Short mmCIF file of C-alpha atoms in Angstrom, two decimals:
data_model
loop_
_atom_site.label_atom_id
_atom_site.label_comp_id
_atom_site.label_asym_id
_atom_site.label_seq_id
_atom_site.Cartn_x
_atom_site.Cartn_y
_atom_site.Cartn_z
CA MET A 30 -1.18 -64.86 33.77
CA THR A 31 -2.55 -67.29 31.19
CA THR A 32 -3.29 -66.82 27.59
CA PRO A 33 -6.96 -66.12 26.92
CA VAL A 34 -8.90 -69.01 25.37
CA GLN A 35 -10.86 -66.88 22.94
CA ASN A 36 -8.92 -65.96 19.75
CA THR A 37 -9.15 -62.23 19.29
CA LEU A 38 -7.41 -60.63 16.36
CA ALA A 39 -6.56 -56.89 16.03
CA ILE A 40 -5.83 -55.10 12.76
CA VAL A 41 -3.41 -52.25 12.75
CA CYS A 42 -2.50 -49.93 9.83
CA GLY A 43 0.88 -48.13 9.90
CA GLY A 44 2.80 -45.70 7.70
CA GLY A 45 1.48 -43.84 4.71
CA PRO A 46 -1.64 -44.79 2.84
CA ALA A 47 -1.49 -47.24 -0.18
CA PRO A 48 -4.18 -48.49 -2.42
CA GLY A 49 -5.50 -51.83 -1.24
CA MET A 50 -5.43 -51.31 2.54
CA ASN A 51 -9.21 -51.72 2.91
CA SER A 52 -9.03 -54.92 0.84
CA VAL A 53 -6.63 -56.50 3.29
CA ILE A 54 -8.77 -55.42 6.26
CA SER A 55 -11.84 -56.95 4.46
CA SER A 56 -10.37 -60.32 3.68
CA VAL A 57 -8.68 -60.72 7.09
CA THR A 58 -11.93 -59.89 8.83
CA ILE A 59 -14.08 -62.16 6.75
CA GLU A 60 -11.87 -65.21 7.15
CA ALA A 61 -11.46 -64.66 10.90
CA LYS A 62 -15.14 -64.08 11.53
CA LYS A 63 -15.94 -67.32 9.49
CA SER A 64 -13.54 -69.06 11.83
CA GLY A 65 -15.35 -67.79 14.96
CA TRP A 66 -12.71 -65.26 15.96
CA GLU A 67 -13.34 -61.83 17.34
CA VAL A 68 -11.88 -59.03 15.19
CA PHE A 69 -11.01 -55.51 16.32
CA GLY A 70 -10.08 -52.69 14.06
CA ILE A 71 -7.54 -50.36 15.84
CA TYR A 72 -7.88 -46.72 14.80
CA ASP A 73 -4.80 -44.55 13.96
CA GLY A 74 -2.11 -47.18 13.98
CA PHE A 75 -0.40 -47.55 17.29
CA SER A 76 -0.81 -44.00 18.49
CA ASN A 77 -3.91 -44.47 20.54
CA LEU A 78 -2.80 -47.82 22.04
CA ALA A 79 0.44 -45.99 23.23
CA LYS A 80 -1.78 -43.63 25.36
CA GLY A 81 -3.75 -46.50 26.74
CA GLU A 82 -6.80 -45.47 24.73
CA LYS A 83 -9.07 -48.21 23.27
CA LYS A 84 -10.19 -46.42 20.10
CA ILE A 85 -11.27 -49.55 18.31
CA ILE A 86 -14.28 -50.96 16.35
CA PRO A 87 -15.50 -54.53 16.40
CA LEU A 88 -15.48 -55.55 12.78
CA THR A 89 -18.10 -57.75 11.12
CA ILE A 90 -18.45 -59.33 7.75
CA ASP A 91 -21.27 -56.97 6.81
CA MET A 92 -19.15 -53.95 7.64
CA VAL A 93 -16.23 -54.99 5.40
CA SER A 94 -17.76 -57.04 2.63
CA ARG A 95 -17.77 -54.20 0.02
CA ILE A 96 -14.79 -52.08 1.06
CA HIS A 97 -12.18 -54.04 -0.98
CA SER A 98 -12.47 -51.56 -3.93
CA ASP A 99 -12.27 -48.44 -1.86
CA GLY A 100 -9.13 -46.33 -1.47
CA GLY A 101 -7.84 -45.16 1.86
CA SER A 102 -8.39 -47.07 5.18
CA ILE A 103 -11.50 -47.32 7.23
CA LEU A 104 -9.21 -47.61 10.29
CA LYS A 105 -7.06 -44.60 9.10
CA THR A 106 -3.26 -44.95 9.59
CA SER A 107 -0.39 -43.39 11.60
CA ARG A 108 3.35 -43.26 11.39
CA PHE A 109 3.57 -43.32 15.25
CA ASN A 110 6.39 -45.62 16.37
CA PRO A 111 5.90 -47.13 19.75
CA THR A 112 9.33 -48.66 19.85
CA LYS A 113 11.06 -45.29 20.44
CA SER A 114 9.84 -45.30 24.08
CA ASP A 115 9.81 -48.26 26.55
CA GLU A 116 6.71 -46.62 28.18
CA HIS A 117 4.81 -46.44 24.89
CA LEU A 118 5.77 -49.99 24.01
CA ARG A 119 4.56 -51.27 27.44
CA ARG A 120 1.36 -49.34 27.18
CA VAL A 121 0.61 -50.68 23.73
CA VAL A 122 1.08 -54.22 24.92
CA ASP A 123 -0.95 -53.69 28.16
CA THR A 124 -3.81 -52.15 26.14
CA LEU A 125 -3.84 -55.03 23.64
CA ILE A 126 -3.86 -57.49 26.51
CA GLU A 127 -6.71 -55.63 28.24
CA LEU A 128 -8.66 -56.02 24.92
CA GLY A 129 -7.97 -59.77 24.98
CA VAL A 130 -5.93 -59.65 21.76
CA THR A 131 -4.20 -62.92 20.98
CA HIS A 132 -3.25 -62.18 17.31
CA LEU A 133 -2.17 -59.21 15.40
CA VAL A 134 -2.25 -58.35 11.70
CA THR A 135 -0.17 -55.33 10.74
CA ILE A 136 -0.47 -53.55 7.50
CA GLY A 137 2.47 -51.27 6.65
CA GLY A 138 6.07 -50.91 5.86
CA ASP A 139 9.29 -51.76 7.61
CA ASP A 140 8.74 -49.61 10.64
CA THR A 141 5.31 -51.14 11.25
CA ALA A 142 6.73 -54.65 10.91
CA TYR A 143 9.52 -53.83 13.36
CA ALA A 144 6.95 -52.48 15.86
CA ALA A 145 4.85 -55.61 15.66
CA SER A 146 7.90 -57.74 16.24
CA ARG A 147 8.92 -55.65 19.36
CA ILE A 148 5.31 -55.80 20.70
CA ALA A 149 5.17 -59.58 20.40
CA GLY A 150 8.57 -59.90 22.03
CA TYR A 151 7.65 -57.66 24.87
CA ALA A 152 4.41 -59.57 25.58
CA LYS A 153 6.28 -62.86 25.59
CA ASN A 154 9.38 -61.78 27.60
CA SER A 155 7.72 -59.44 30.14
CA LEU A 156 4.30 -60.93 30.59
CA GLY A 157 4.58 -64.60 29.46
CA LEU A 158 1.84 -64.00 26.92
CA THR A 159 1.71 -64.89 23.28
CA ILE A 160 0.55 -62.28 20.73
CA SER A 161 1.16 -63.95 17.33
CA PHE A 162 1.46 -61.58 14.43
CA ALA A 163 1.63 -61.54 10.67
CA HIS A 164 2.70 -58.46 8.66
CA VAL A 165 1.33 -57.61 5.29
CA PRO A 166 3.96 -55.43 3.33
CA LYS A 167 2.48 -52.16 2.02
CA THR A 168 4.20 -49.28 0.30
CA ILE A 169 3.85 -47.54 -3.01
CA ASP A 170 7.64 -47.17 -2.97
CA ASN A 171 7.97 -50.91 -3.67
CA ASP A 172 11.20 -50.99 -1.66
CA LEU A 173 10.58 -53.71 0.84
CA PRO A 174 12.92 -56.74 0.40
CA LEU A 175 10.48 -59.09 -1.32
CA PRO A 176 11.72 -61.58 -3.95
CA GLU A 177 12.54 -60.14 -7.40
CA GLY A 178 9.35 -59.38 -9.42
CA ILE A 179 7.04 -59.46 -6.47
CA PRO A 180 5.65 -55.96 -5.79
CA THR A 181 4.46 -54.51 -2.46
CA PHE A 182 0.75 -53.94 -2.61
CA GLY A 183 -0.35 -50.52 -3.74
CA PHE A 184 2.64 -50.05 -6.09
CA GLU A 185 0.85 -51.24 -9.26
CA THR A 186 -2.15 -48.89 -8.67
CA ALA A 187 0.22 -45.95 -7.88
CA ARG A 188 2.33 -46.77 -10.94
CA SER A 189 -0.79 -47.00 -13.15
CA LEU A 190 -2.35 -43.70 -11.97
CA GLY A 191 0.96 -41.97 -11.96
CA ALA A 192 1.61 -43.02 -15.53
CA GLN A 193 -1.77 -41.70 -16.51
CA LEU A 194 -0.91 -38.34 -14.89
CA VAL A 195 2.50 -38.20 -16.68
CA SER A 196 0.85 -39.22 -19.98
CA ASN A 197 -1.41 -36.21 -19.65
CA LEU A 198 1.52 -33.96 -18.96
CA MET A 199 3.30 -35.42 -22.03
CA GLU A 200 0.37 -34.40 -24.18
CA ASP A 201 0.29 -30.93 -22.46
CA ALA A 202 4.02 -30.44 -23.09
CA LYS A 203 3.47 -31.33 -26.74
CA THR A 204 0.54 -29.10 -27.23
CA THR A 205 2.08 -26.04 -25.49
CA GLY A 206 5.77 -26.50 -26.33
CA ARG A 207 7.15 -26.83 -22.74
CA TRP A 208 8.85 -29.23 -20.37
CA PHE A 209 7.58 -30.65 -17.17
CA LEU A 210 9.75 -31.74 -14.31
CA VAL A 211 7.94 -34.54 -12.25
CA VAL A 212 9.23 -35.76 -8.91
CA ALA A 213 7.75 -39.15 -7.95
CA MET A 214 7.62 -40.33 -4.37
CA GLY A 215 10.26 -42.83 -3.36
CA ARG A 216 12.03 -42.28 -0.04
CA VAL A 217 15.18 -44.21 -1.05
CA ALA A 218 14.54 -46.22 -4.23
CA GLY A 219 13.43 -45.25 -7.63
CA HIS A 220 10.89 -48.06 -8.47
CA LEU A 221 7.81 -45.77 -8.58
CA ALA A 222 9.63 -43.02 -10.67
CA LEU A 223 10.95 -45.67 -13.12
CA GLY A 224 7.63 -47.41 -13.33
CA ILE A 225 5.76 -44.21 -13.97
CA GLY A 226 8.32 -42.90 -16.51
CA LYS A 227 8.66 -46.17 -18.43
CA SER A 228 4.82 -46.82 -18.56
CA ALA A 229 4.04 -43.23 -19.66
CA GLY A 230 6.96 -43.04 -22.04
CA ALA A 231 8.44 -40.03 -20.35
CA THR A 232 11.28 -38.39 -22.17
CA ILE A 233 13.84 -39.26 -19.44
CA THR A 234 13.71 -40.80 -15.88
CA ILE A 235 16.44 -40.44 -13.36
CA ILE A 236 16.68 -42.44 -10.27
CA PRO A 237 19.17 -42.68 -7.30
CA GLU A 238 20.42 -46.19 -8.27
CA GLU A 239 22.12 -44.80 -11.41
CA PHE A 240 24.88 -43.28 -9.16
CA SER A 241 27.40 -44.80 -6.95
CA PRO A 242 25.98 -45.25 -3.36
CA ASN A 243 29.41 -44.49 -1.91
CA GLU A 244 29.62 -40.84 -2.81
CA LYS A 245 27.41 -37.85 -3.03
CA ILE A 246 26.76 -36.30 -6.44
CA PRO A 247 26.65 -32.65 -7.41
CA LEU A 248 23.21 -31.11 -8.08
CA SER A 249 24.70 -29.81 -11.37
CA LEU A 250 24.95 -33.42 -12.55
CA VAL A 251 21.26 -34.07 -12.36
CA VAL A 252 20.59 -30.64 -13.97
CA ASP A 253 23.05 -31.31 -16.76
CA ILE A 254 21.52 -34.66 -17.48
CA ILE A 255 18.10 -33.06 -17.91
CA THR A 256 19.60 -30.19 -19.91
CA GLY A 257 21.24 -32.67 -22.21
CA SER A 258 17.92 -34.36 -22.77
CA ILE A 259 16.32 -30.97 -23.66
CA ILE A 260 19.08 -30.26 -26.06
CA LYS A 261 18.81 -33.67 -27.70
CA ARG A 262 15.09 -33.01 -28.21
CA LEU A 263 15.67 -29.55 -29.66
CA ALA A 264 18.22 -31.03 -32.11
CA SER A 265 15.53 -33.36 -33.34
CA GLY A 266 13.04 -30.46 -33.71
CA ARG A 267 11.03 -31.16 -30.59
CA ASN A 268 10.81 -28.40 -27.96
CA TYR A 269 8.89 -30.33 -25.41
CA GLY A 270 9.17 -33.26 -22.98
CA VAL A 271 8.82 -34.64 -19.52
CA ALA A 272 11.59 -35.54 -17.10
CA VAL A 273 10.72 -37.86 -14.25
CA THR A 274 12.93 -37.98 -11.17
CA ALA A 275 12.78 -39.96 -7.97
CA GLU A 276 12.30 -38.18 -4.65
CA GLY A 277 15.10 -40.28 -3.20
CA LEU A 278 17.65 -38.35 -5.44
CA ILE A 279 17.61 -35.54 -2.88
CA GLU A 280 19.48 -37.62 -0.28
CA ARG A 281 22.22 -38.41 -2.86
CA ILE A 282 23.09 -34.77 -3.55
CA ARG A 283 25.93 -32.97 -1.95
CA ILE A 284 24.87 -30.97 1.15
CA GLU A 285 26.92 -27.93 0.12
CA ASP A 286 24.90 -27.88 -3.16
CA LEU A 287 21.60 -27.92 -1.30
CA GLU A 288 22.80 -25.23 1.02
CA ALA A 289 23.73 -23.12 -2.02
CA ALA A 290 20.24 -23.68 -3.38
CA ASP A 291 18.83 -22.30 -0.11
CA CYS A 292 16.34 -25.12 0.40
CA LEU A 293 17.39 -26.79 3.64
CA GLU A 294 15.58 -27.00 6.91
CA TYR A 295 16.85 -28.60 10.09
CA ASP A 296 15.17 -30.37 13.03
CA ASP A 297 15.95 -29.82 16.65
CA HIS A 298 18.87 -32.12 16.54
CA GLY A 299 20.52 -30.40 13.57
CA HIS A 300 19.49 -33.09 11.17
CA ILE A 301 18.41 -32.12 7.69
CA ARG A 302 14.65 -32.54 7.10
CA TYR A 303 14.63 -33.94 3.62
CA ALA A 304 10.89 -34.31 3.62
CA GLU A 305 10.47 -30.60 3.79
CA ILE A 306 12.56 -29.97 0.61
CA ASN A 307 10.41 -29.33 -2.44
CA PHE A 308 12.77 -31.05 -4.89
CA SER A 309 10.84 -30.07 -8.04
CA ASP A 310 11.12 -26.40 -7.09
CA VAL A 311 14.90 -26.87 -6.58
CA LEU A 312 15.35 -28.61 -9.87
CA LYS A 313 13.30 -26.11 -11.78
CA LYS A 314 15.22 -23.15 -10.47
CA GLU A 315 18.59 -24.75 -11.27
CA LEU A 316 17.45 -26.03 -14.62
CA LEU A 317 16.14 -22.60 -15.81
CA ALA A 318 19.40 -20.99 -14.71
CA ASN A 319 21.31 -23.65 -16.64
CA LEU A 320 19.20 -23.16 -19.79
CA ASN A 321 19.50 -19.34 -19.55
CA SER A 322 23.28 -19.57 -19.32
CA LEU A 323 23.17 -21.26 -22.70
CA GLY A 324 20.68 -18.82 -24.15
CA ILE A 325 18.00 -21.40 -24.47
CA ARG A 326 14.52 -20.06 -23.67
CA MET A 327 12.16 -22.68 -22.36
CA THR A 328 9.00 -22.81 -20.31
CA VAL A 329 9.40 -25.28 -17.54
CA ASN A 330 6.64 -26.44 -15.10
CA ASN A 331 7.19 -28.79 -12.15
CA LYS A 332 4.87 -31.30 -10.50
CA GLU A 333 5.16 -33.60 -7.43
CA VAL A 334 3.42 -36.96 -7.82
CA GLY A 335 2.70 -38.88 -4.68
CA TYR A 336 -0.22 -37.78 -2.50
CA GLU A 337 -2.54 -38.12 -5.47
CA VAL A 338 -1.94 -41.82 -5.82
CA ARG A 339 -1.73 -43.03 -2.24
CA CYS A 340 -5.48 -43.23 -1.55
CA ALA A 341 -6.67 -43.99 -4.99
CA PRO A 342 -9.08 -46.91 -5.43
CA PRO A 343 -6.97 -50.08 -6.09
CA ASN A 344 -6.90 -51.34 -9.51
CA ALA A 345 -7.91 -54.92 -10.42
CA PHE A 346 -4.40 -56.29 -9.73
CA ASP A 347 -4.11 -54.76 -6.25
CA ILE A 348 -7.63 -55.74 -5.37
CA GLU A 349 -6.95 -59.42 -6.08
CA TYR A 350 -3.41 -59.24 -4.67
CA THR A 351 -4.58 -57.78 -1.31
CA ARG A 352 -7.47 -60.09 -0.97
CA ASN A 353 -4.94 -62.95 -1.37
CA LEU A 354 -2.57 -61.41 1.04
CA GLY A 355 -5.20 -60.79 3.72
CA TYR A 356 -6.47 -64.35 3.48
CA ALA A 357 -2.84 -65.65 3.58
CA ALA A 358 -2.10 -63.51 6.78
CA PHE A 359 -5.07 -65.02 8.63
CA ASP A 360 -4.46 -68.58 7.38
CA PHE A 361 -0.81 -68.24 8.59
CA LEU A 362 -1.95 -67.14 12.07
CA ARG A 363 -4.72 -69.87 12.19
CA SER A 364 -2.12 -72.46 11.48
CA GLY A 365 -0.05 -71.28 14.43
CA GLY A 366 2.49 -69.11 12.62
CA THR A 367 3.84 -65.90 13.95
CA ASN A 368 6.61 -63.32 13.30
CA ALA A 369 6.59 -63.20 9.60
CA LEU A 370 6.05 -60.99 6.50
CA ILE A 371 3.38 -62.53 4.29
CA THR A 372 4.12 -63.00 0.58
CA ILE A 373 2.52 -64.80 -2.40
CA GLN A 374 5.06 -66.59 -4.52
CA ASN A 375 4.29 -68.82 -7.43
CA ASN A 376 0.65 -68.90 -6.24
CA MET A 377 1.68 -70.24 -2.90
CA ILE A 378 1.55 -68.54 0.60
CA VAL A 379 5.16 -67.96 1.52
CA PRO A 380 5.83 -66.41 4.96
CA ILE A 381 9.24 -64.72 5.25
CA SER A 382 10.68 -64.60 8.80
CA PHE A 383 11.04 -61.11 10.03
CA ASP A 384 14.68 -61.86 11.02
CA ASP A 385 15.45 -62.72 7.37
CA ILE A 386 14.62 -59.25 6.06
CA LEU A 387 16.92 -57.47 8.44
CA ASP A 388 20.25 -56.04 7.48
CA PRO A 389 22.83 -57.80 9.52
CA VAL A 390 24.83 -54.69 10.05
CA THR A 391 22.20 -51.99 10.68
CA LYS A 392 19.57 -54.38 12.24
CA LYS A 393 17.06 -52.47 10.15
CA THR A 394 14.88 -53.73 7.33
CA ARG A 395 16.85 -54.09 4.24
CA ILE A 396 15.81 -51.77 1.27
CA ARG A 397 15.10 -53.26 -2.15
CA THR A 398 16.55 -50.82 -4.70
CA VAL A 399 16.21 -50.84 -8.51
CA ASN A 400 18.60 -53.37 -10.13
CA THR A 401 20.21 -51.27 -12.86
CA GLU A 402 21.63 -54.45 -14.45
CA SER A 403 18.14 -55.99 -14.96
CA ILE A 404 16.54 -56.29 -18.34
CA GLN A 405 13.66 -53.94 -17.10
CA TYR A 406 16.02 -51.14 -16.47
CA ARG A 407 18.15 -51.67 -19.56
CA ILE A 408 14.97 -51.48 -21.73
CA ALA A 409 13.87 -48.34 -19.84
CA ARG A 410 17.21 -46.69 -20.67
CA GLU A 411 17.01 -47.55 -24.34
CA TYR A 412 13.70 -45.75 -24.68
CA MET A 413 14.88 -42.54 -22.88
CA ILE A 414 16.05 -39.48 -24.81
CA ARG A 415 19.32 -38.51 -23.04
CA LEU A 416 22.86 -37.84 -24.10
CA GLU A 417 24.78 -41.13 -24.75
CA LYS A 418 28.48 -41.81 -25.50
CA ARG A 419 27.63 -42.42 -29.11
CA ASP A 420 26.27 -38.88 -29.44
CA PHE A 421 29.83 -37.52 -29.05
CA GLN A 422 31.49 -39.61 -31.83
CA GLY A 423 31.32 -36.74 -34.25
CA GLY A 424 29.47 -36.28 -37.52
CA ILE A 425 26.31 -34.34 -38.49
CA ASP A 426 24.28 -35.53 -35.47
CA PHE A 427 26.91 -34.33 -33.05
CA GLU A 428 27.03 -30.94 -34.78
CA LYS A 429 23.30 -30.60 -34.54
CA LEU A 430 23.47 -31.16 -30.79
CA ALA A 431 26.13 -28.43 -30.50
CA VAL A 432 23.97 -26.08 -32.51
CA ALA A 433 20.84 -26.80 -30.32
CA ALA A 434 23.05 -26.05 -27.31
CA LYS A 435 24.27 -22.85 -28.89
CA LEU A 436 27.91 -23.93 -28.20
CA PRO A 437 30.87 -24.50 -30.41
CA PRO A 438 31.34 -28.35 -30.95
CA ASP A 439 34.44 -28.53 -28.69
CA GLU A 440 32.77 -26.48 -25.94
CA PHE A 441 29.64 -28.57 -26.12
CA ARG A 442 31.82 -31.72 -25.73
CA ARG A 443 33.66 -30.27 -22.84
CA ARG A 444 30.55 -29.10 -21.11
CA PHE A 445 28.26 -32.18 -21.47
CA GLN A 446 30.14 -35.39 -22.37
CA TYR A 447 30.72 -36.25 -18.80
CA VAL A 448 27.05 -37.03 -18.17
CA THR A 449 27.36 -40.08 -20.29
CA GLU A 450 29.43 -41.80 -17.67
CA TYR A 451 26.39 -42.26 -15.50
#
């Protein structure tokens, strides 16, 4: 077989939605069509290709010229992973070849990037054909291993909208005299929770990176940290606040504690289905029990933040950023490049080899976590209202905390001082 002469580019969206997907589709299509290439939009990620179905749409400049400011994806998206089955992988490649596809732009996270790499490898090794690909990194979690300070697209819009929602909850809390528990999306890392909490001026934000990655933590620790924040606010005459936590905390908590909270579901293989746990419900239940044990009466409401921000119209930053990324992805392919994640660094197009973002041990894409030693995190901690070591040094302020907790000073110290070690 010989590689087709006509350059034909396919665009595939994988994983969950993120603001700016349409903008990438738009800029890739415009540049490719200007260069005389055919462009196909593939519907529903790799799911239809794996069934041998050509659910596609030929894209034109007129079709995409004004979609850059729209949320969602005109091509939809899917989490289907074709690499889990050799049959699916082969069928994806065969279908792309039948369509005459020579180049591929994938828009997604680590799983989508890995799938694209496997597809290109299969085409080369099994059929002797070249399918060049470029991957545009997308996730509101901001956890792909890009250089420090460079966000994944969609994160800034999600953070901005999430901060607006939490700011509204802060005002509600102040007006009605209550606390809100907010759980922000973030499968592993706490970037979105911290970004939302810091931008909105939330009372406290708790992320997985605060704790040692080598051991599980008790659920009671998270609850006591929030309880301590409530006590500190009460001691200053404020009976309201908002606590933001990261979804990824759930995987750091001891299994026996989650079992005791009666919130676990298991899949057919006996693995815990973390995605099915409503973490904000668990936290609310345990927090209220903790407050009641101290005799503190407090209205607590819980809120999950995630789905509301995924398909929001991108803000100005993400529109410009994704138009740049889309252009960069096509320019990279047009120049003969392949097998890379596309980034913009110091106003330059910088492709990162897919092999360079793999963990050498797990062979999976590395996860970028929050650097708790960074100035950004240190400043965030300074503006939180949470129990600190200095609060237990004695004096009138310490006594006010004990009174607010309705505990004798020595008992208050014994009960809550340990949270300051985290």
